[in-house]
Tab-separated table of C-alpha atoms and ligand atoms in Angstrom:
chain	number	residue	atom	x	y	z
A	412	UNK	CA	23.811	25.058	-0.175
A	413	UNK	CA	22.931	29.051	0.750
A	414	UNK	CA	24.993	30.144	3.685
A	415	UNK	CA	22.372	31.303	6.311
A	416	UNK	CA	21.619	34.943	6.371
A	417	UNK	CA	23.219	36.804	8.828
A	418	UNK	CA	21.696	37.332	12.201
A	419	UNK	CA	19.538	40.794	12.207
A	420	UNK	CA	20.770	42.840	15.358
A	421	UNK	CA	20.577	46.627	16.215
A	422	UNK	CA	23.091	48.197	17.801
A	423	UNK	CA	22.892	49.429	21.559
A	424	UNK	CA	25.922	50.235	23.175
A	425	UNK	CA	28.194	52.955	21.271
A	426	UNK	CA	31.904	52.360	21.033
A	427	UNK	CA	32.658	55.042	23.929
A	428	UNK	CA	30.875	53.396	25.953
A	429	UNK	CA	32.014	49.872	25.404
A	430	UNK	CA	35.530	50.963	25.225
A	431	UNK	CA	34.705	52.776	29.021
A	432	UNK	CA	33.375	49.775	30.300
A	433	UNK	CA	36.325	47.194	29.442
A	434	UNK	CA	38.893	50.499	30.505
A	435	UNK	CA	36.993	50.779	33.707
A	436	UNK	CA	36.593	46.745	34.993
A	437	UNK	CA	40.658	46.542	33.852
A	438	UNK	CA	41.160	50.037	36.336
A	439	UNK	CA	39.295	48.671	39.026
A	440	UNK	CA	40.473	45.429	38.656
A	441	UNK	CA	43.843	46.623	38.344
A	442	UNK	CA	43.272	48.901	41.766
A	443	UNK	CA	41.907	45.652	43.696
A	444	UNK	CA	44.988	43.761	42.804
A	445	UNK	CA	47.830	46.550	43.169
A	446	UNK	CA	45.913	46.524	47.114
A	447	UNK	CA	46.921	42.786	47.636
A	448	UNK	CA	50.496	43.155	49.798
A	449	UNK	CA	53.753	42.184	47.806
A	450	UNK	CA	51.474	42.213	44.930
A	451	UNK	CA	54.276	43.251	41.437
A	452	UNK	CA	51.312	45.913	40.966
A	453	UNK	CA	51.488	47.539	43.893
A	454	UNK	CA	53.109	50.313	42.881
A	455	UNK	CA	50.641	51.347	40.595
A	456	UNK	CA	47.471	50.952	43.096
A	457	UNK	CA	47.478	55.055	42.962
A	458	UNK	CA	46.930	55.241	39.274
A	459	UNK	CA	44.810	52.858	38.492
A	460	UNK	CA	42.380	54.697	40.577
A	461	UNK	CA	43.599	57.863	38.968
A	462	UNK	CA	42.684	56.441	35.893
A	463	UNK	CA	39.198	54.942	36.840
A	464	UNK	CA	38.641	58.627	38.033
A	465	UNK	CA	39.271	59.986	34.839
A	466	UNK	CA	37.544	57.248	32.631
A	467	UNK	CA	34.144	57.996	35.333
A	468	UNK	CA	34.536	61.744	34.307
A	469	UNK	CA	34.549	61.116	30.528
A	470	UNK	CA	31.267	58.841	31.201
A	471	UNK	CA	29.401	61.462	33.255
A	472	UNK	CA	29.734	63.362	30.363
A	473	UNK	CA	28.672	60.805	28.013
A	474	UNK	CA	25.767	60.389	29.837
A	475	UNK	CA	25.089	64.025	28.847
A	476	UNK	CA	26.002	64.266	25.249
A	477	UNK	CA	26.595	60.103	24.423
A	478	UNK	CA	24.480	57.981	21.889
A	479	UNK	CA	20.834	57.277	22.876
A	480	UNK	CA	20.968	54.355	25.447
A	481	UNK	CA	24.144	56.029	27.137
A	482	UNK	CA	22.246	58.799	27.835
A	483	UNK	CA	21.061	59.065	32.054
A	484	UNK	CA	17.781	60.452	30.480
A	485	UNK	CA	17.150	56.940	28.589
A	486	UNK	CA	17.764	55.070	31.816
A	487	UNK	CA	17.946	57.286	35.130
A	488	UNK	CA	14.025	57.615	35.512
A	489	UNK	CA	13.876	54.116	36.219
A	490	UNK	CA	10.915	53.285	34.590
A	491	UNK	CA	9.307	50.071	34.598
A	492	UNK	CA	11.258	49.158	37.897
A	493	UNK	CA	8.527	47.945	39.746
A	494	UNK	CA	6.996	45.819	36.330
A	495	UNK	CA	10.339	44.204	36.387
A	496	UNK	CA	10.964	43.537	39.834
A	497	UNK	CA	7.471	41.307	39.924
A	498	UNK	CA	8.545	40.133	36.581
A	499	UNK	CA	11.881	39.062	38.012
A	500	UNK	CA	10.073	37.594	41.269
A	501	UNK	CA	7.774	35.591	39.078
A	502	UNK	CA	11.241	34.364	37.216
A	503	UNK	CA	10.886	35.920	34.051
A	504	UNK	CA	12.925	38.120	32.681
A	505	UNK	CA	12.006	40.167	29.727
A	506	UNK	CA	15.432	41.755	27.521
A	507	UNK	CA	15.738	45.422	27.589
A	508	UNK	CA	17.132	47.364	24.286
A	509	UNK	CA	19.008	49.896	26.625
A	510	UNK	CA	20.096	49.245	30.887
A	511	UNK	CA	17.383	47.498	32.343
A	512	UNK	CA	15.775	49.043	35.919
A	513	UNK	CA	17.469	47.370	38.214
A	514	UNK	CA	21.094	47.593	35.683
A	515	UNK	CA	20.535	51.194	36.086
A	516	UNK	CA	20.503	51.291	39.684
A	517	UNK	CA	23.873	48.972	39.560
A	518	UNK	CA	24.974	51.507	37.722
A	519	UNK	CA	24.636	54.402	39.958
A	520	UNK	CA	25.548	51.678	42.539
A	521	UNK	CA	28.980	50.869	40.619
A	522	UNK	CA	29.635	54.739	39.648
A	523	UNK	CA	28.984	55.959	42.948
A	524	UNK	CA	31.165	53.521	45.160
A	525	UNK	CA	34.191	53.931	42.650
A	526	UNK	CA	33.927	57.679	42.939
A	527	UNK	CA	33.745	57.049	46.932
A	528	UNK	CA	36.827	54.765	46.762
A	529	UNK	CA	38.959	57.265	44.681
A	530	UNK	CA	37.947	60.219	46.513
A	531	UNK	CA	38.813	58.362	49.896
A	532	UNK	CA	41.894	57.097	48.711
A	533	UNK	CA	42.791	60.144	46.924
A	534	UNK	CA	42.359	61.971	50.689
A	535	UNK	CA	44.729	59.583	52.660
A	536	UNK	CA	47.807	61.385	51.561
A	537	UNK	CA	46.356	63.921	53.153
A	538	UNK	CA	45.578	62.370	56.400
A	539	UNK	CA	42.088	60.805	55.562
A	540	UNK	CA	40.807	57.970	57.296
A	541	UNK	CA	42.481	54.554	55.129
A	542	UNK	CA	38.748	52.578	57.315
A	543	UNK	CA	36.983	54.555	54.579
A	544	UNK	CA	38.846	54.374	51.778
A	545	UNK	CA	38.565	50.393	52.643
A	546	UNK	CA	34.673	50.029	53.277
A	547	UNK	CA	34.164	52.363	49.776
A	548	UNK	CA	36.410	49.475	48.028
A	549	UNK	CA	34.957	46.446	50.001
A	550	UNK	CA	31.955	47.690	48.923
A	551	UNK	CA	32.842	48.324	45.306
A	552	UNK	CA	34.296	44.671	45.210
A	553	UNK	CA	30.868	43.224	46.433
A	554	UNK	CA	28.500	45.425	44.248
A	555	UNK	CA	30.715	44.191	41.192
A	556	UNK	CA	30.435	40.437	42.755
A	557	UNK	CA	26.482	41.051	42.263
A	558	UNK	CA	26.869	42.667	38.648
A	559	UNK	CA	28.678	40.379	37.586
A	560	UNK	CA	26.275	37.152	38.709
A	561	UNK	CA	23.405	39.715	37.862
A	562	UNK	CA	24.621	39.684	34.109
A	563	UNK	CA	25.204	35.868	33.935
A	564	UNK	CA	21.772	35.431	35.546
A	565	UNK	CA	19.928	37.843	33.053
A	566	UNK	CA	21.573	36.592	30.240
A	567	UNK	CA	20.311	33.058	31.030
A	568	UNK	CA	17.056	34.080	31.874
A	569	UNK	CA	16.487	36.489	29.214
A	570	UNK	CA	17.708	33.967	26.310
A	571	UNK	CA	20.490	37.178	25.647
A	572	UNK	CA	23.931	37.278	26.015
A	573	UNK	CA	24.074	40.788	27.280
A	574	UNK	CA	28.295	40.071	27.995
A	575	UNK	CA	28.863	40.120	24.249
A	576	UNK	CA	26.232	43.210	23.954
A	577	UNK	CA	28.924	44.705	25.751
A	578	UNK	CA	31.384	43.483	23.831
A	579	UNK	CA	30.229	44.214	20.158
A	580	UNK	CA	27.333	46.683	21.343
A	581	UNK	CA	24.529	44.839	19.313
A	582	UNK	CA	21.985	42.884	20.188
A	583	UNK	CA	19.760	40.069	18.436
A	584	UNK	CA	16.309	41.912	16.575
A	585	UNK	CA	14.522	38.696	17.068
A	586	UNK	CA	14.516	39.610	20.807
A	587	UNK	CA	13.430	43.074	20.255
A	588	UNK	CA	10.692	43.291	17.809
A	589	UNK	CA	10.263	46.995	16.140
A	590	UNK	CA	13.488	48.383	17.315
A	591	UNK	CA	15.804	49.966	15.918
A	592	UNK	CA	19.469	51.333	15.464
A	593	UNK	CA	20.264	53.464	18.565
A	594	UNK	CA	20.669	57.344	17.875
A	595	UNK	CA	23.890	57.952	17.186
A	596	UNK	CA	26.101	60.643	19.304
A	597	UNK	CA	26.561	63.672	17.412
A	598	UNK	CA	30.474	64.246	16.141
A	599	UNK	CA	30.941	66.698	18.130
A	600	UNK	CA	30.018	65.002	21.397
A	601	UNK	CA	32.918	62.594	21.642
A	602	UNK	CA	35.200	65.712	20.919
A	603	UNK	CA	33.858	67.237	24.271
A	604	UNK	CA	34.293	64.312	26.324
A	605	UNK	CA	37.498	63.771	25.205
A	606	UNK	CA	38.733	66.857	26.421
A	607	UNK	CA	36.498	67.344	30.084
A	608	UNK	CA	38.341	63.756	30.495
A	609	UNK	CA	41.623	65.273	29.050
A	610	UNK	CA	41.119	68.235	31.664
A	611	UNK	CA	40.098	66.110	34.370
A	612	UNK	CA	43.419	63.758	34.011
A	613	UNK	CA	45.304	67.570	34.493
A	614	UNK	CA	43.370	68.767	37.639
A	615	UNK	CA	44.519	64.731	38.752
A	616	UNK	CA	47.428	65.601	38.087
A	617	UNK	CA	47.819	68.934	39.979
A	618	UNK	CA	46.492	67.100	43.245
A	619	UNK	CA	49.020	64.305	42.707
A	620	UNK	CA	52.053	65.234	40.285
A	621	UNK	CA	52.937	61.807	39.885
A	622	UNK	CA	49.322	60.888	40.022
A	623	UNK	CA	49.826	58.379	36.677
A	624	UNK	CA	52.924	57.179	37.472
A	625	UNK	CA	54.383	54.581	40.135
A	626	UNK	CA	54.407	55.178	43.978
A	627	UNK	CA	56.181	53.932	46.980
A	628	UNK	CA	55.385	50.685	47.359
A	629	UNK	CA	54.759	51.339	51.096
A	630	UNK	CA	52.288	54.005	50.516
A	631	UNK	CA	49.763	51.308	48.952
A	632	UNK	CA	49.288	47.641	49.100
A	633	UNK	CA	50.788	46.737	52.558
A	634	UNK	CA	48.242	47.009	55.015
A	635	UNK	CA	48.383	49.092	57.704
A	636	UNK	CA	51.064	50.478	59.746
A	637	UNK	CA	50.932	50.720	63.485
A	638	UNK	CA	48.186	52.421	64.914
A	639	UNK	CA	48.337	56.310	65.332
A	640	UNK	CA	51.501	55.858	62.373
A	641	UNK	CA	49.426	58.816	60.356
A	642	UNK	CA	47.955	61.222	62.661
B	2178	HEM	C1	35.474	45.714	37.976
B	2178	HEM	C2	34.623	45.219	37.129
B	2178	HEM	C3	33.423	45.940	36.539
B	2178	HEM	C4	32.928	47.195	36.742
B	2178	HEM	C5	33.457	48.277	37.680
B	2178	HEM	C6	31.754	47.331	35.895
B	2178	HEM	C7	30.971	48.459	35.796
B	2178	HEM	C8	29.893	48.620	34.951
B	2178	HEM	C9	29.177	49.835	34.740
B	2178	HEM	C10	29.498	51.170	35.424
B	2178	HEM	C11	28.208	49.582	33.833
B	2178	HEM	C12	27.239	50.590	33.238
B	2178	HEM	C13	27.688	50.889	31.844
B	2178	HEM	C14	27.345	52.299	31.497
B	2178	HEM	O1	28.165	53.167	31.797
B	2178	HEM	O2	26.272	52.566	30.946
B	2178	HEM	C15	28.270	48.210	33.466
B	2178	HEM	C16	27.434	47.568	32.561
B	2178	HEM	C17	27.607	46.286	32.135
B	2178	HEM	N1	28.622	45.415	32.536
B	2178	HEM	FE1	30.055	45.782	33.871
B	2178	HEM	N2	31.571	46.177	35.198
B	2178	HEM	C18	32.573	45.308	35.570
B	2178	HEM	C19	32.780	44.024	35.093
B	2178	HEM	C20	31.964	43.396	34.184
B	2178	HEM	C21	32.171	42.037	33.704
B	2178	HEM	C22	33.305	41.102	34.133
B	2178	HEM	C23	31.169	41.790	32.818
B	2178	HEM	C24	30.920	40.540	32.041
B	2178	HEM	C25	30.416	39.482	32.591
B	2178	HEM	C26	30.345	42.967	32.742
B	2178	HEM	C27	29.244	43.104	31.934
B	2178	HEM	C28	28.448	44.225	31.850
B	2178	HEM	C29	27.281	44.322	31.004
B	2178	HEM	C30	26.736	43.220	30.113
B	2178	HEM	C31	26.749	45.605	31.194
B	2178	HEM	C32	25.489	46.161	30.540
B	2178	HEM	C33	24.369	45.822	31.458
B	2178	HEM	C34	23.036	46.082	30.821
B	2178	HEM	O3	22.716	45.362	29.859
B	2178	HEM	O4	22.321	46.964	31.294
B	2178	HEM	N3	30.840	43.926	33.584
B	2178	HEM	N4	29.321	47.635	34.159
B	2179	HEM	C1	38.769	52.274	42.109
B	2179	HEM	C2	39.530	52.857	42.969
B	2179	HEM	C3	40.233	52.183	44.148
B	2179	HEM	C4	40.050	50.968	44.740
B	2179	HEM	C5	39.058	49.872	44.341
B	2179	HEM	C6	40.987	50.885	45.839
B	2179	HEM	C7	41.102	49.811	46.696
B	2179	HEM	C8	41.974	49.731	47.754
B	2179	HEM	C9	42.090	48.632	48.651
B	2179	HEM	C10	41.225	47.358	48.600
B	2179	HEM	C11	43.073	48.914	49.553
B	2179	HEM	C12	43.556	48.058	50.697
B	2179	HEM	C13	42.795	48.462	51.940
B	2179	HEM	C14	43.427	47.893	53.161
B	2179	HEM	O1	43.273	46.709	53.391
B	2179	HEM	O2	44.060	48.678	53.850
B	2179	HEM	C15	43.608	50.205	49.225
B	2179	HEM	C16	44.624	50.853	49.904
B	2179	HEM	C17	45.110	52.103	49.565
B	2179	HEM	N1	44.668	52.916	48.555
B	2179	HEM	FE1	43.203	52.465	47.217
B	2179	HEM	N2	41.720	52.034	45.884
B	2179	HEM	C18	41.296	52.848	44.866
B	2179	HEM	C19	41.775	54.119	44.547
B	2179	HEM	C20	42.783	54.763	45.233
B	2179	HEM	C21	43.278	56.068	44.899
B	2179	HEM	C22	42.780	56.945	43.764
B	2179	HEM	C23	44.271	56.342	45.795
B	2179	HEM	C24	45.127	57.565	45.955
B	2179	HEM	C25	45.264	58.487	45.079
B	2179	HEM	C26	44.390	55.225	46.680
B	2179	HEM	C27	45.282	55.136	47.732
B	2179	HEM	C28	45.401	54.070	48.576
B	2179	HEM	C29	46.358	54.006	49.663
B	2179	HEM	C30	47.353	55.093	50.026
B	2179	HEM	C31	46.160	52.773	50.288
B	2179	HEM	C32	46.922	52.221	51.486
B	2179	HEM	C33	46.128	52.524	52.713
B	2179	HEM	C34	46.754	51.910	53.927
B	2179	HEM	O3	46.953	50.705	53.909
B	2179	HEM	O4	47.010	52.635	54.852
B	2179	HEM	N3	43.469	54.257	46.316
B	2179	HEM	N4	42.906	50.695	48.119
């Protein structure tokens, strides 16, 4: 017997990205856990946002200078939106190569609400409202309830498993007739991001010396205080 010929896929996702993805869900994750009270984490609620900051500064970049379907200018016009929507409402679902419409908008969705939750929480030590820092992260937590169901649902629809996309950043040709290999970033492009995300995790680290590091465990992860107990 022949073994069966491998399984024609391009590639899609680049390893910076992938690797960004699974570093950012663990940081977030991580943050939502290290909130719960008497969690062992809890100490470390501070810099696992510290860290999603940084890992959201090195993908801004990459959205800049990253391979082709990282790029915001491959998926930020969101083209096709409406054709998909009524595609969606008529339950089908067609695969995309790179972020579909409605992934991109999750996207900005997801990007935006962690950069609201960090910059909330990050202003608390300095007598910021802790009601905002916990609608940003309530709201985080639900938008990542809806990717996550959204990417189970797709992949059903759409016949592709878009979770292992993620995971070995290729997806099946058969599903995508005439495309091909995504552009690759140039060398020099991971160099840069690198080090904007090597600078950024310094600036973090002038606002908050101990920014990566463990904190009081009553500064995070035990509710409130009184009322009035930081004014
Ligand atoms: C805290 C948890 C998570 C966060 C904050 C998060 C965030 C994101 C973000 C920001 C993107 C855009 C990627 C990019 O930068 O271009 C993305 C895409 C994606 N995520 Fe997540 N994610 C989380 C958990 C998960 C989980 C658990 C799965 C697996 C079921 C998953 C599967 C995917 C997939 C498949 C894509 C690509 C979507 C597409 O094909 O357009 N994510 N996620
Ligand atoms: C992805 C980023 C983050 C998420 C998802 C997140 C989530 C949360 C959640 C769910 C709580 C509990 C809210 C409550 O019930 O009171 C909390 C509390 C807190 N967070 Fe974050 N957080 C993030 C980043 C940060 C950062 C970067 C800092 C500071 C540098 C920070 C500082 C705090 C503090 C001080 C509290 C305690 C507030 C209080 O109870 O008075 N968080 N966070």
């Amino acid at each position: 017997v022949t073994p069966a010929p491998p399984v024609a896929t391009v590639s899609v996702w680049d390893a910076p990205l992938r690797l960004f993805h699974w570093l950012l869900a663990a940081a977030v994750t991580a943050a939502f856990l290290s909130a719960i009270e008497g969690n062992p984490l809890s100490p470390w609620h501070q810099a696992a946002g510290w860290v999603a900051a940084v890992l959201i500064v090195f993908r801004v970049v990459w959205g800049f200078v990253g391979g082709e379907h990282a790029r915001f200018a491959d998926f930020l016009g969101f083209k096709g939106l409406g054709k998909h929507l009524s595609h969606l409402a008529r339950g089908r679902a067609e695969p995309s190569l790179g972020h579909n419409p409605l992934g991109a908008l999750a996207i900005v969705g997801l990007l935006g609400l962690a950069v609201a939750a960090i910059v909330s929480g990050a202003s608390i030590a300095g007598g910021g409202e802790d009601e905002l820092h916990e609608t940003a992260a309530f709201a985080l937590l639900a938008l990542v309830g809806v990717h996550v169901i959204a990417v189970v649902v797709m992949s059903l629809r759409s016949g592709e498993n878009l979770m292992r996309a993620m995971v070995t950043g290729r997806k099946p040709a058969a599903l995508h007739p005439g495309a091909r290999d995504a552009r690759r970033a140039p060398a020099v492009a991971l160099a840069m991001a690198v080090i904007v995300a090597g600078a950024a995790a310094y600036g973090v680290t002038r606002i908050d010396p101990n920014a990566f590091g463990p904190h009081a465990e009553s500064e995070a992860g035990e509710g409130h205080g009184q009322d009035g107990d930081r004014d």
